[in-house]
PDB file of C-alpha atoms in Angstrom:
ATOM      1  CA  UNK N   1     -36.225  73.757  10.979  1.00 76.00           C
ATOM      2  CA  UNK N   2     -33.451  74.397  13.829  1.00 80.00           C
ATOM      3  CA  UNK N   3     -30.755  72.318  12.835  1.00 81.00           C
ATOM      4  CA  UNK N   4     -28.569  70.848  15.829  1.00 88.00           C
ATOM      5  CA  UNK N   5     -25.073  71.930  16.409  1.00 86.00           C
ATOM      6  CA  UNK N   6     -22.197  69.595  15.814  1.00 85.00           C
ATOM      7  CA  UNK N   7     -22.083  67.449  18.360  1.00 87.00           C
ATOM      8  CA  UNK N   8     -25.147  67.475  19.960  1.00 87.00           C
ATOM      9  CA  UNK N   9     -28.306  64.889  19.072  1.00 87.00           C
ATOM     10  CA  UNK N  10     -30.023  65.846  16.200  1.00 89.00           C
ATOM     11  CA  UNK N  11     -32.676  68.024  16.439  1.00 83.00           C
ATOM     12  CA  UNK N  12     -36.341  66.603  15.976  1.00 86.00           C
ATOM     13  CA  UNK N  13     -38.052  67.768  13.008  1.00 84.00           C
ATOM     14  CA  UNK N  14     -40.663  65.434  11.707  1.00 88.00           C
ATOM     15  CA  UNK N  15     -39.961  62.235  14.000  1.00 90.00           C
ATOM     16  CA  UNK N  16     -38.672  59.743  11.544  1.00 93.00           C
ATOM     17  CA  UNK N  17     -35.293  59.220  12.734  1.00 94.00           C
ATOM     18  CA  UNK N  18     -36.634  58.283  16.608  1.00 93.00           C
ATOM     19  CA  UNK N  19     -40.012  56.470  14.925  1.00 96.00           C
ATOM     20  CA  UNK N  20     -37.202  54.184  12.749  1.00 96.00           C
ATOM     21  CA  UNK N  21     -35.650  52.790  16.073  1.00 95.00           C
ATOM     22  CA  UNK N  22     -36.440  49.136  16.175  1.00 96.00           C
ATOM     23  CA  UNK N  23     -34.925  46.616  18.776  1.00 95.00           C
ATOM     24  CA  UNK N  24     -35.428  42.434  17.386  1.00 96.00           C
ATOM     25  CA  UNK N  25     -34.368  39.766  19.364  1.00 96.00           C
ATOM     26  CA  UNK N  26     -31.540  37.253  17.869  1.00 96.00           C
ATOM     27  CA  UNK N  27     -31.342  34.619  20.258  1.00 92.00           C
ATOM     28  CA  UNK N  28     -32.104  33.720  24.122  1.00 87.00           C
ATOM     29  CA  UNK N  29     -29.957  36.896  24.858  1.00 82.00           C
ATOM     30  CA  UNK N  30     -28.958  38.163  22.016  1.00 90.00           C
ATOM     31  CA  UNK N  31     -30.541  41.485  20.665  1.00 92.00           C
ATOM     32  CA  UNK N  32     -30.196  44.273  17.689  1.00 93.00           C
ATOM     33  CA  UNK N  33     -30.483  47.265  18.112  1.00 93.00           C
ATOM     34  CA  UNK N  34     -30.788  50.111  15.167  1.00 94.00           C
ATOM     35  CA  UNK N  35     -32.334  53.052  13.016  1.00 95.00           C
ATOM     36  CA  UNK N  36     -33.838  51.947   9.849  1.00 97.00           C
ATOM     37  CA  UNK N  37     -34.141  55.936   8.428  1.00 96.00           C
ATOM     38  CA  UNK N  38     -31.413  56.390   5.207  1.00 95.00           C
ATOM     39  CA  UNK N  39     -30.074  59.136   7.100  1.00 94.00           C
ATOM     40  CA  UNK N  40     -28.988  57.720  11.074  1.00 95.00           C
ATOM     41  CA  UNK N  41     -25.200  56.907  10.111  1.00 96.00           C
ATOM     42  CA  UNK N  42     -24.686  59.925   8.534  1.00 95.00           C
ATOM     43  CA  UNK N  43     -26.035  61.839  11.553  1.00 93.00           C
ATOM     44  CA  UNK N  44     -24.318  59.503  14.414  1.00 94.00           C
ATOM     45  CA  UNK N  45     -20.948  59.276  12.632  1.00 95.00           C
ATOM     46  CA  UNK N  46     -21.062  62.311  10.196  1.00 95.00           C
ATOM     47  CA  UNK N  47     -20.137  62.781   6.839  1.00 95.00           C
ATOM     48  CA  UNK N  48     -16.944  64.587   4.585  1.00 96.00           C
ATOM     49  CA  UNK N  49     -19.455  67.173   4.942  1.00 93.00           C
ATOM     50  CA  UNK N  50     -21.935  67.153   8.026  1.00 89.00           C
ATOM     51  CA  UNK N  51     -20.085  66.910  11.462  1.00 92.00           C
ATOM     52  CA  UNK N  52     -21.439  64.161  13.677  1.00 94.00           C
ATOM     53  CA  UNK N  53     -24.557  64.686  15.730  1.00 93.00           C
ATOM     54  CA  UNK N  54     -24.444  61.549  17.677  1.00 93.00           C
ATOM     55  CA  UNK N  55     -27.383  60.372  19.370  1.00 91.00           C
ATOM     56  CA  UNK N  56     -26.895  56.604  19.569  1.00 92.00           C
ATOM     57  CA  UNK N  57     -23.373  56.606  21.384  1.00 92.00           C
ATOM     58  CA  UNK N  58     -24.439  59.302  24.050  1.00 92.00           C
ATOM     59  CA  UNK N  59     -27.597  56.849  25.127  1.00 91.00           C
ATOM     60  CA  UNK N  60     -25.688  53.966  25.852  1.00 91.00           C
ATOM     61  CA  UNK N  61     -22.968  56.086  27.694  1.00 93.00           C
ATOM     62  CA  UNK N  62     -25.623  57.151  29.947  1.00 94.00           C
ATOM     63  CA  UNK N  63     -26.876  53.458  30.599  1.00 94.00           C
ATOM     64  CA  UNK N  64     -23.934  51.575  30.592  1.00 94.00           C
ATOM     65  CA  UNK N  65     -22.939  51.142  34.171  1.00 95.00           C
ATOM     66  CA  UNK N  66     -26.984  50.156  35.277  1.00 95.00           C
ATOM     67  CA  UNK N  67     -26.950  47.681  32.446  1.00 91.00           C
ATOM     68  CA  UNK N  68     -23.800  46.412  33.729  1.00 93.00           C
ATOM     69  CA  UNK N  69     -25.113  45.910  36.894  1.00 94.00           C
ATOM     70  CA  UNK N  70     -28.574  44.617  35.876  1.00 92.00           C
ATOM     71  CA  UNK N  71     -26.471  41.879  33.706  1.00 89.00           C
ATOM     72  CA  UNK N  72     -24.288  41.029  36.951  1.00 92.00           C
ATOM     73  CA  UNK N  73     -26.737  40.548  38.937  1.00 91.00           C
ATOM     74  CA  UNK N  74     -28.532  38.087  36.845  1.00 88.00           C
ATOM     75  CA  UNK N  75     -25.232  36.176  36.273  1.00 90.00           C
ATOM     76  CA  UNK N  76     -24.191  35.957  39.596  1.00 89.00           C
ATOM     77  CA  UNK N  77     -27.278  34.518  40.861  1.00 80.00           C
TER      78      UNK N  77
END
Protein backbone atom coordinates (compact mmCIF):
# COMPACT_ATOMS: atom_id res chain seq x y z
CA UNK A 1 0.00 0.00 0.00
CA UNK A 2 1.02 3.71 -1.19
CA UNK A 3 -0.25 5.78 1.40
CA UNK A 4 -1.42 9.41 0.22
CA UNK A 5 0.41 12.47 1.22
CA UNK A 6 -1.10 14.94 3.61
CA UNK A 7 -3.39 16.71 1.94
CA UNK A 8 -4.24 14.97 -0.92
CA UNK A 9 -7.42 12.27 -1.19
CA UNK A 10 -6.64 9.18 0.21
CA UNK A 11 -5.19 6.73 -1.73
CA UNK A 12 -7.40 3.64 -2.85
CA UNK A 13 -6.41 0.48 -1.41
CA UNK A 14 -9.18 -2.02 -1.11
CA UNK A 15 -12.31 0.27 -2.06
CA UNK A 16 -14.18 0.46 1.16
CA UNK A 17 -13.99 4.00 1.91
CA UNK A 18 -15.57 5.04 -1.85
CA UNK A 19 -17.98 1.62 -1.71
CA UNK A 20 -19.31 3.20 1.98
CA UNK A 21 -20.59 6.46 0.20
CA UNK A 22 -24.33 6.43 0.47
CA UNK A 23 -26.64 9.45 -0.49
CA UNK A 24 -30.67 8.97 1.29
CA UNK A 25 -33.18 11.31 0.67
CA UNK A 26 -34.79 13.30 3.83
CA UNK A 27 -37.51 15.13 2.43
CA UNK A 28 -38.92 16.65 -1.03
CA UNK A 29 -35.40 18.33 -1.25
CA UNK A 30 -33.67 17.49 1.39
CA UNK A 31 -30.72 14.93 1.09
CA UNK A 32 -27.67 13.22 3.22
CA UNK A 33 -24.88 12.73 2.12
CA UNK A 34 -21.93 10.49 3.89
CA UNK A 35 -19.27 7.60 4.36
CA UNK A 36 -20.40 4.86 6.54
CA UNK A 37 -16.49 3.24 6.79
CA UNK A 38 -15.10 3.77 10.76
CA UNK A 39 -12.30 5.45 9.26
CA UNK A 40 -13.77 8.65 6.71
CA UNK A 41 -13.56 11.46 9.54
CA UNK A 42 -10.38 10.59 10.52
CA UNK A 43 -9.13 10.73 6.91
CA UNK A 44 -11.24 14.03 5.80
CA UNK A 45 -10.49 15.96 9.01
CA UNK A 46 -7.36 14.11 10.40
CA UNK A 47 -6.37 13.06 13.61
CA UNK A 48 -3.65 14.28 16.72
CA UNK A 49 -1.79 11.95 14.66
CA UNK A 50 -2.68 11.48 10.84
CA UNK A 51 -2.79 14.87 8.88
CA UNK A 52 -5.98 15.32 6.89
CA UNK A 53 -6.41 13.70 3.52
CA UNK A 54 -9.59 15.30 2.56
CA UNK A 55 -11.59 13.91 -0.08
CA UNK A 56 -15.13 15.02 0.75
CA UNK A 57 -14.45 18.92 0.94
CA UNK A 58 -12.35 18.99 -2.39
CA UNK A 59 -15.57 17.29 -4.36
CA UNK A 60 -17.97 19.73 -3.45
CA UNK A 61 -15.44 22.63 -4.11
CA UNK A 62 -15.25 21.41 -7.54
CA UNK A 63 -19.18 21.29 -7.96
CA UNK A 64 -20.29 24.05 -6.13
CA UNK A 65 -20.80 26.82 -8.59
CA UNK A 66 -22.83 24.16 -11.31
CA UNK A 67 -24.95 23.10 -8.39
CA UNK A 68 -25.54 26.61 -7.68
CA UNK A 69 -26.63 27.25 -10.91
CA UNK A 70 -28.62 24.02 -11.48
CA UNK A 71 -30.56 25.08 -8.05
CA UNK A 72 -31.16 28.74 -9.56
CA UNK A 73 -32.39 27.80 -12.35
CA UNK A 74 -35.01 25.59 -10.96
CA UNK A 75 -36.01 28.36 -8.47
CA UNK A 76 -36.28 31.00 -10.73
CA UNK A 77 -38.53 29.30 -13.03
Amino acid sequence: HQASAPGEAPATDTGALVNSAYTKKLGDSDYETGFTAEYAAALEFGTPRILPRPYLRPAVEAVRDQFVSAIRQIVEK
